[in-house]
PDB file of C-alpha atoms in Angstrom:
ATOM      1  CA  MET A   7     106.538 135.679  33.197  1.00  0.00           C
ATOM      2  CA  THR A   8     105.196 133.160  30.720  1.00  0.00           C
ATOM      3  CA  ASN A   9     106.489 133.367  27.181  1.00  0.00           C
ATOM      4  CA  THR A  10     103.448 133.253  24.890  1.00  0.00           C
ATOM      5  CA  THR A  11     105.388 133.601  21.642  1.00  0.00           C
ATOM      6  CA  SER A  12     104.207 130.933  19.219  1.00  0.00           C
ATOM      7  CA  VAL A  13     106.805 128.610  17.800  1.00  0.00           C
ATOM      8  CA  PRO A  14     106.412 127.703  14.101  1.00  0.00           C
ATOM      9  CA  GLN A  15     105.611 124.051  13.591  1.00  0.00           C
ATOM     10  CA  SER A  16     108.539 122.052  12.241  1.00  0.00           C
ATOM     11  CA  THR A  17     108.178 121.197   8.579  1.00  0.00           C
ATOM     12  CA  GLU A  18     109.204 117.657   9.502  1.00  0.00           C
ATOM     13  CA  THR A  19     105.871 117.165  11.315  1.00  0.00           C
ATOM     14  CA  LEU A  20     103.702 118.593   8.531  1.00  0.00           C
ATOM     15  CA  PRO A  21     102.096 116.242   6.010  1.00  0.00           C
ATOM     16  CA  SER A  22     103.626 115.613   2.626  1.00  0.00           C
ATOM     17  CA  VAL A  23     100.624 115.318   0.336  1.00  0.00           C
ATOM     18  CA  PHE A  24     100.094 113.753  -3.096  1.00  0.00           C
ATOM     19  CA  VAL A  25      97.036 115.088  -4.927  1.00  0.00           C
ATOM     20  CA  THR A  26      95.622 113.412  -8.019  1.00  0.00           C
ATOM     21  CA  GLY A  27      93.407 115.566 -10.219  1.00  0.00           C
ATOM     22  CA  ALA A  28      95.571 118.462  -9.088  1.00  0.00           C
ATOM     23  CA  THR A  29      94.210 120.982 -11.590  1.00  0.00           C
ATOM     24  CA  THR A  30      90.543 120.375 -10.895  1.00  0.00           C
ATOM     25  CA  GLY A  31      88.837 123.265  -9.125  1.00  0.00           C
ATOM     26  CA  THR A  32      88.911 121.307  -5.884  1.00  0.00           C
ATOM     27  CA  GLY A  33      92.526 120.290  -6.415  1.00  0.00           C
ATOM     28  CA  LEU A  34      93.790 123.812  -7.029  1.00  0.00           C
ATOM     29  CA  ILE A  35      92.065 125.189  -3.940  1.00  0.00           C
ATOM     30  CA  LEU A  36      93.301 122.290  -1.806  1.00  0.00           C
ATOM     31  CA  ILE A  37      96.890 122.666  -2.998  1.00  0.00           C
ATOM     32  CA  ARG A  38      96.860 126.407  -2.393  1.00  0.00           C
ATOM     33  CA  GLU A  39      95.657 125.909   1.186  1.00  0.00           C
ATOM     34  CA  LEU A  40      98.080 123.076   1.917  1.00  0.00           C
ATOM     35  CA  VAL A  41     101.055 125.063   0.649  1.00  0.00           C
ATOM     36  CA  LYS A  42      99.907 128.079   2.660  1.00  0.00           C
ATOM     37  CA  ARG A  43     100.079 125.895   5.776  1.00  0.00           C
ATOM     38  CA  GLY A  44     103.606 124.785   4.999  1.00  0.00           C
ATOM     39  CA  CYS A  45     102.868 121.306   3.633  1.00  0.00           C
ATOM     40  CA  LYS A  46     104.928 119.810   0.854  1.00  0.00           C
ATOM     41  CA  VAL A  47     102.610 118.985  -2.051  1.00  0.00           C
ATOM     42  CA  VAL A  48     103.019 116.927  -5.199  1.00  0.00           C
ATOM     43  CA  GLY A  49     100.245 117.280  -7.788  1.00  0.00           C
ATOM     44  CA  ALA A  50      99.513 114.792 -10.557  1.00  0.00           C
ATOM     45  CA  VAL A  51      99.222 116.574 -13.909  1.00  0.00           C
ATOM     46  CA  LYS A  52      98.822 115.594 -17.559  1.00  0.00           C
ATOM     47  CA  THR A  53     100.257 118.523 -19.532  1.00  0.00           C
ATOM     48  CA  PRO A  54     103.029 121.139 -19.261  1.00  0.00           C
ATOM     49  CA  ASP A  55     100.378 123.865 -18.898  1.00  0.00           C
ATOM     50  CA  GLU A  56      98.937 122.044 -15.882  1.00  0.00           C
ATOM     51  CA  ALA A  57     102.444 121.710 -14.455  1.00  0.00           C
ATOM     52  CA  ILE A  58     102.873 125.491 -14.670  1.00  0.00           C
ATOM     53  CA  GLN A  59      99.622 125.968 -12.736  1.00  0.00           C
ATOM     54  CA  ILE A  60     100.875 123.707  -9.972  1.00  0.00           C
ATOM     55  CA  ARG A  61     104.304 125.323  -9.754  1.00  0.00           C
ATOM     56  CA  ARG A  62     102.716 128.759  -9.433  1.00  0.00           C
ATOM     57  CA  LEU A  63     100.956 127.512  -6.314  1.00  0.00           C
ATOM     58  CA  GLY A  64     104.229 126.364  -4.801  1.00  0.00           C
ATOM     59  CA  ALA A  65     103.716 122.638  -5.383  1.00  0.00           C
ATOM     60  CA  LEU A  66     105.711 120.113  -7.388  1.00  0.00           C
ATOM     61  CA  PRO A  67     104.055 118.708 -10.540  1.00  0.00           C
ATOM     62  CA  SER A  68     104.427 115.054 -11.482  1.00  0.00           C
ATOM     63  CA  TYR A  69     103.255 112.861 -14.364  1.00  0.00           C
ATOM     64  CA  PRO A  70     102.545 109.431 -12.844  1.00  0.00           C
ATOM     65  CA  ILE A  71     100.450 106.824 -14.620  1.00  0.00           C
ATOM     66  CA  LEU A  72      97.880 106.348 -11.891  1.00  0.00           C
ATOM     67  CA  ASP A  73      96.904 102.773 -12.712  1.00  0.00           C
ATOM     68  CA  ARG A  74     100.511 101.527 -12.499  1.00  0.00           C
ATOM     69  CA  ILE A  75     101.342 100.535  -8.940  1.00  0.00           C
ATOM     70  CA  GLY A  76     105.105 100.754  -9.429  1.00  0.00           C
ATOM     71  CA  ASP A  77     104.874 104.200 -10.985  1.00  0.00           C
ATOM     72  CA  VAL A  78     102.804 105.608  -8.129  1.00  0.00           C
ATOM     73  CA  ARG A  79     104.748 103.759  -5.413  1.00  0.00           C
ATOM     74  CA  GLY A  80     108.036 105.162  -6.722  1.00  0.00           C
ATOM     75  CA  LEU A  81     106.686 108.703  -6.613  1.00  0.00           C
ATOM     76  CA  LEU A  82     105.224 108.313  -3.124  1.00  0.00           C
ATOM     77  CA  THR A  83     108.423 106.810  -1.785  1.00  0.00           C
ATOM     78  CA  MET A  84     110.764 109.320  -3.402  1.00  0.00           C
ATOM     79  CA  ARG A  85     108.735 112.297  -2.129  1.00  0.00           C
ATOM     80  CA  ARG A  86     108.113 110.708   1.280  1.00  0.00           C
ATOM     81  CA  VAL A  87     104.381 111.247   0.908  1.00  0.00           C
ATOM     82  CA  THR A  88     102.354 110.812   4.091  1.00  0.00           C
ATOM     83  CA  HIS A  89      98.861 111.627   2.771  1.00  0.00           C
ATOM     84  CA  VAL A  90      97.092 110.978  -0.536  1.00  0.00           C
ATOM     85  CA  VAL A  91      94.025 112.878  -1.764  1.00  0.00           C
ATOM     86  CA  HIS A  92      92.483 111.167  -4.795  1.00  0.00           C
ATOM     87  CA  LEU A  93      90.582 113.717  -6.910  1.00  0.00           C
ATOM     88  CA  ALA A  94      91.291 112.475 -10.436  1.00  0.00           C
ATOM     89  CA  HIS A  95      87.679 111.387 -11.027  1.00  0.00           C
ATOM     90  CA  LEU A  96      86.550 114.995 -10.493  1.00  0.00           C
ATOM     91  CA  ASP A  97      88.433 115.898 -13.678  1.00  0.00           C
ATOM     92  CA  ALA A  98      85.772 114.140 -15.767  1.00  0.00           C
ATOM     93  CA  GLY A  99      83.579 117.233 -15.773  1.00  0.00           C
ATOM     94  CA  GLY A 100      80.703 116.457 -13.428  1.00  0.00           C
ATOM     95  CA  PRO A 101      78.983 113.721 -11.414  1.00  0.00           C
ATOM     96  CA  PRO A 102      78.055 110.434 -13.122  1.00  0.00           C
ATOM     97  CA  HIS A 103      74.444 111.467 -13.787  1.00  0.00           C
ATOM     98  CA  ALA A 104      75.693 114.342 -15.965  1.00  0.00           C
ATOM     99  CA  GLN A 105      75.997 113.840 -19.715  1.00  0.00           C
ATOM    100  CA  ILE A 106      79.665 112.893 -19.832  1.00  0.00           C
ATOM    101  CA  PRO A 107      81.378 109.775 -21.187  1.00  0.00           C
ATOM    102  CA  GLU A 108      81.388 107.020 -18.592  1.00  0.00           C
ATOM    103  CA  SER A 109      84.930 106.148 -19.648  1.00  0.00           C
ATOM    104  CA  ALA A 110      86.176 109.463 -18.227  1.00  0.00           C
ATOM    105  CA  TYR A 111      85.061 108.412 -14.763  1.00  0.00           C
ATOM    106  CA  MET A 112      85.830 104.748 -15.147  1.00  0.00           C
ATOM    107  CA  THR A 113      89.494 105.406 -15.990  1.00  0.00           C
ATOM    108  CA  ALA A 114      90.053 107.426 -12.820  1.00  0.00           C
ATOM    109  CA  LEU A 115      87.951 105.181 -10.600  1.00  0.00           C
ATOM    110  CA  ARG A 116      89.619 101.976 -11.745  1.00  0.00           C
ATOM    111  CA  ALA A 117      92.981 103.447 -10.776  1.00  0.00           C
ATOM    112  CA  THR A 118      91.859 103.811  -7.159  1.00  0.00           C
ATOM    113  CA  ASP A 119      92.751 100.246  -6.180  1.00  0.00           C
ATOM    114  CA  GLU A 120      96.248 100.620  -7.647  1.00  0.00           C
ATOM    115  CA  ILE A 121      96.760 103.956  -5.883  1.00  0.00           C
ATOM    116  CA  VAL A 122      95.675 102.471  -2.547  1.00  0.00           C
ATOM    117  CA  THR A 123      97.992  99.479  -3.000  1.00  0.00           C
ATOM    118  CA  ALA A 124     100.915 101.729  -3.906  1.00  0.00           C
ATOM    119  CA  ALA A 125     100.156 103.973  -0.920  1.00  0.00           C
ATOM    120  CA  GLY A 126     100.225 101.020   1.446  1.00  0.00           C
ATOM    121  CA  GLN A 127     103.523  99.782   0.052  1.00  0.00           C
ATOM    122  CA  ALA A 128     105.034 103.275   0.332  1.00  0.00           C
ATOM    123  CA  GLY A 129     104.033 103.733   3.965  1.00  0.00           C
ATOM    124  CA  VAL A 130     101.408 106.424   3.379  1.00  0.00           C
ATOM    125  CA  GLN A 131      99.545 107.243   6.598  1.00  0.00           C
ATOM    126  CA  ARG A 132      96.127 108.322   5.286  1.00  0.00           C
ATOM    127  CA  MET A 133      94.075 108.547   2.103  1.00  0.00           C
ATOM    128  CA  LEU A 134      91.097 110.772   1.329  1.00  0.00           C
ATOM    129  CA  PHE A 135      88.556 110.162  -1.441  1.00  0.00           C
ATOM    130  CA  PRO A 136      85.596 112.456  -2.257  1.00  0.00           C
ATOM    131  CA  SER A 137      82.599 110.459  -3.448  1.00  0.00           C
ATOM    132  CA  PHE A 138      79.002 111.504  -4.164  1.00  0.00           C
ATOM    133  CA  ALA A 139      75.846 111.398  -2.069  1.00  0.00           C
ATOM    134  CA  PHE A 140      73.744 110.300  -5.032  1.00  0.00           C
ATOM    135  CA  LEU A 141      75.047 106.786  -4.415  1.00  0.00           C
ATOM    136  CA  TYR A 142      72.132 106.625  -1.959  1.00  0.00           C
ATOM    137  CA  GLY A 143      69.689 106.980  -4.858  1.00  0.00           C
ATOM    138  CA  ASN A 144      66.211 108.350  -4.250  1.00  0.00           C
ATOM    139  CA  THR A 145      65.646 108.233  -0.497  1.00  0.00           C
ATOM    140  CA  HIS A 146      62.092 109.615  -0.875  1.00  0.00           C
ATOM    141  CA  ASN A 147      62.791 112.498   1.525  1.00  0.00           C
ATOM    142  CA  HIS A 148      64.211 110.183   4.195  1.00  0.00           C
ATOM    143  CA  ALA A 149      67.610 110.913   5.722  1.00  0.00           C
ATOM    144  CA  ALA A 150      70.459 108.597   4.771  1.00  0.00           C
ATOM    145  CA  ASN A 151      73.456 107.753   6.913  1.00  0.00           C
ATOM    146  CA  GLU A 152      76.616 105.747   6.301  1.00  0.00           C
ATOM    147  CA  ASP A 153      74.730 102.485   6.840  1.00  0.00           C
ATOM    148  CA  ALA A 154      72.157 103.188   4.118  1.00  0.00           C
ATOM    149  CA  ARG A 155      72.171 100.958   1.066  1.00  0.00           C
ATOM    150  CA  ILE A 156      74.103 102.415  -1.858  1.00  0.00           C
ATOM    151  CA  GLN A 157      73.218 102.008  -5.514  1.00  0.00           C
ATOM    152  CA  ARG A 158      75.197  99.788  -7.891  1.00  0.00           C
ATOM    153  CA  ASP A 159      72.637  99.778 -10.705  1.00  0.00           C
ATOM    154  CA  THR A 160      75.010 100.921 -13.460  1.00  0.00           C
ATOM    155  CA  PRO A 161      78.638 100.045 -14.229  1.00  0.00           C
ATOM    156  CA  LEU A 162      79.600 103.579 -13.315  1.00  0.00           C
ATOM    157  CA  LEU A 163      77.896 103.580  -9.921  1.00  0.00           C
ATOM    158  CA  ALA A 164      79.378 100.152  -9.239  1.00  0.00           C
ATOM    159  CA  ALA A 165      82.840 101.484 -10.085  1.00  0.00           C
ATOM    160  CA  LEU A 166      82.332 104.409  -7.709  1.00  0.00           C
ATOM    161  CA  ALA A 167      81.206 102.059  -4.942  1.00  0.00           C
ATOM    162  CA  ASP A 168      84.197  99.795  -5.614  1.00  0.00           C
ATOM    163  CA  ALA A 169      86.530 102.809  -5.403  1.00  0.00           C
ATOM    164  CA  GLU A 170      85.046 103.676  -2.015  1.00  0.00           C
ATOM    165  CA  GLY A 171      85.600 100.095  -0.890  1.00  0.00           C
ATOM    166  CA  ALA A 172      89.206 100.151  -2.051  1.00  0.00           C
ATOM    167  CA  VAL A 173      89.884 103.260   0.032  1.00  0.00           C
ATOM    168  CA  LEU A 174      88.069 102.032   3.138  1.00  0.00           C
ATOM    169  CA  ASP A 175      89.500  98.486   3.042  1.00  0.00           C
ATOM    170  CA  GLY A 176      92.955  99.220   1.657  1.00  0.00           C
ATOM    171  CA  GLY A 177      94.999  98.500   4.754  1.00  0.00           C
ATOM    172  CA  ILE A 178      95.743 102.147   5.579  1.00  0.00           C
ATOM    173  CA  PRO A 179      93.368 104.646   7.236  1.00  0.00           C
ATOM    174  CA  GLY A 180      91.055 105.749   4.429  1.00  0.00           C
ATOM    175  CA  TYR A 181      88.321 108.367   4.442  1.00  0.00           C
ATOM    176  CA  VAL A 182      85.409 108.778   2.028  1.00  0.00           C
ATOM    177  CA  LEU A 183      83.477 112.043   1.786  1.00  0.00           C
ATOM    178  CA  ARG A 184      80.093 111.619   0.122  1.00  0.00           C
ATOM    179  CA  CYS A 185      79.611 115.115  -1.216  1.00  0.00           C
ATOM    180  CA  GLY A 186      76.836 116.725  -3.167  1.00  0.00           C
ATOM    181  CA  TYR A 187      77.590 118.205  -6.566  1.00  0.00           C
ATOM    182  CA  ILE A 188      80.930 120.030  -6.433  1.00  0.00           C
ATOM    183  CA  TYR A 189      80.737 123.221  -8.448  1.00  0.00           C
ATOM    184  CA  GLY A 190      82.329 126.644  -8.682  1.00  0.00           C
ATOM    185  CA  ALA A 191      84.330 128.922 -10.948  1.00  0.00           C
ATOM    186  CA  GLY A 192      87.307 126.564 -11.069  1.00  0.00           C
ATOM    187  CA  THR A 193      85.482 123.363 -12.011  1.00  0.00           C
ATOM    188  CA  ARG A 194      85.582 121.893 -15.491  1.00  0.00           C
ATOM    189  CA  ALA A 195      81.802 121.519 -15.592  1.00  0.00           C
ATOM    190  CA  MET A 196      81.287 125.218 -14.861  1.00  0.00           C
ATOM    191  CA  HIS A 197      83.859 126.156 -17.498  1.00  0.00           C
ATOM    192  CA  GLU A 198      82.110 123.983 -20.090  1.00  0.00           C
ATOM    193  CA  LEU A 199      78.759 125.544 -19.171  1.00  0.00           C
ATOM    194  CA  ASP A 200      80.242 129.018 -19.553  1.00  0.00           C
ATOM    195  CA  VAL A 201      81.643 128.158 -22.999  1.00  0.00           C
ATOM    196  CA  SER A 202      78.334 126.641 -24.068  1.00  0.00           C
ATOM    197  CA  LEU A 203      76.328 129.685 -22.958  1.00  0.00           C
ATOM    198  CA  ARG A 204      78.713 132.089 -24.671  1.00  0.00           C
ATOM    199  CA  ARG A 205      78.480 130.152 -27.912  1.00  0.00           C
ATOM    200  CA  GLY A 206      74.712 130.167 -27.696  1.00  0.00           C
ATOM    201  CA  ALA A 207      74.681 133.896 -27.007  1.00  0.00           C
ATOM    202  CA  GLY A 208      76.872 134.517 -30.047  1.00  0.00           C
TER     203      GLY A 208
END
């Protein structure tokens, strides 16, 4: 008789994941799902309140300075991180064509090269970076694939393209997801819209 009882996967084979932008809507959902699957997760936070959010999900909060290679490398090494998900640019409040300060995106995007370098030095196996499909610009109703020309017409779009390049050419397997607009109840942009509408209604 064959024993069909499933054997739980060893925690030693599960990824250990570092998530920047941990308290963005995307970050919180990702961390919750990773922890549910038994992964060890470290989330980059900025404030004690954000750290509480992360701990409630079962992850470990950390306060690295993302554009300092040594700071990030030390964290990745100490926590034996195998995978990095870079979401910090999503914390700016919306995609670059929204009315937000360019500096909010630029700060997070410029840190990408340092994070990739630190990840390589720490032996990280993979890195994931969500980007935006509007880098293709106006395709005039034509489909765009990965070989289509991307736009670098503004400093912000150029920084986004450079961040993609850093992930894809960083010496470790890197993956870029060109998403549409990421929205939902947990996103900063949706929260700001809710506050704005409530103020207008009052």
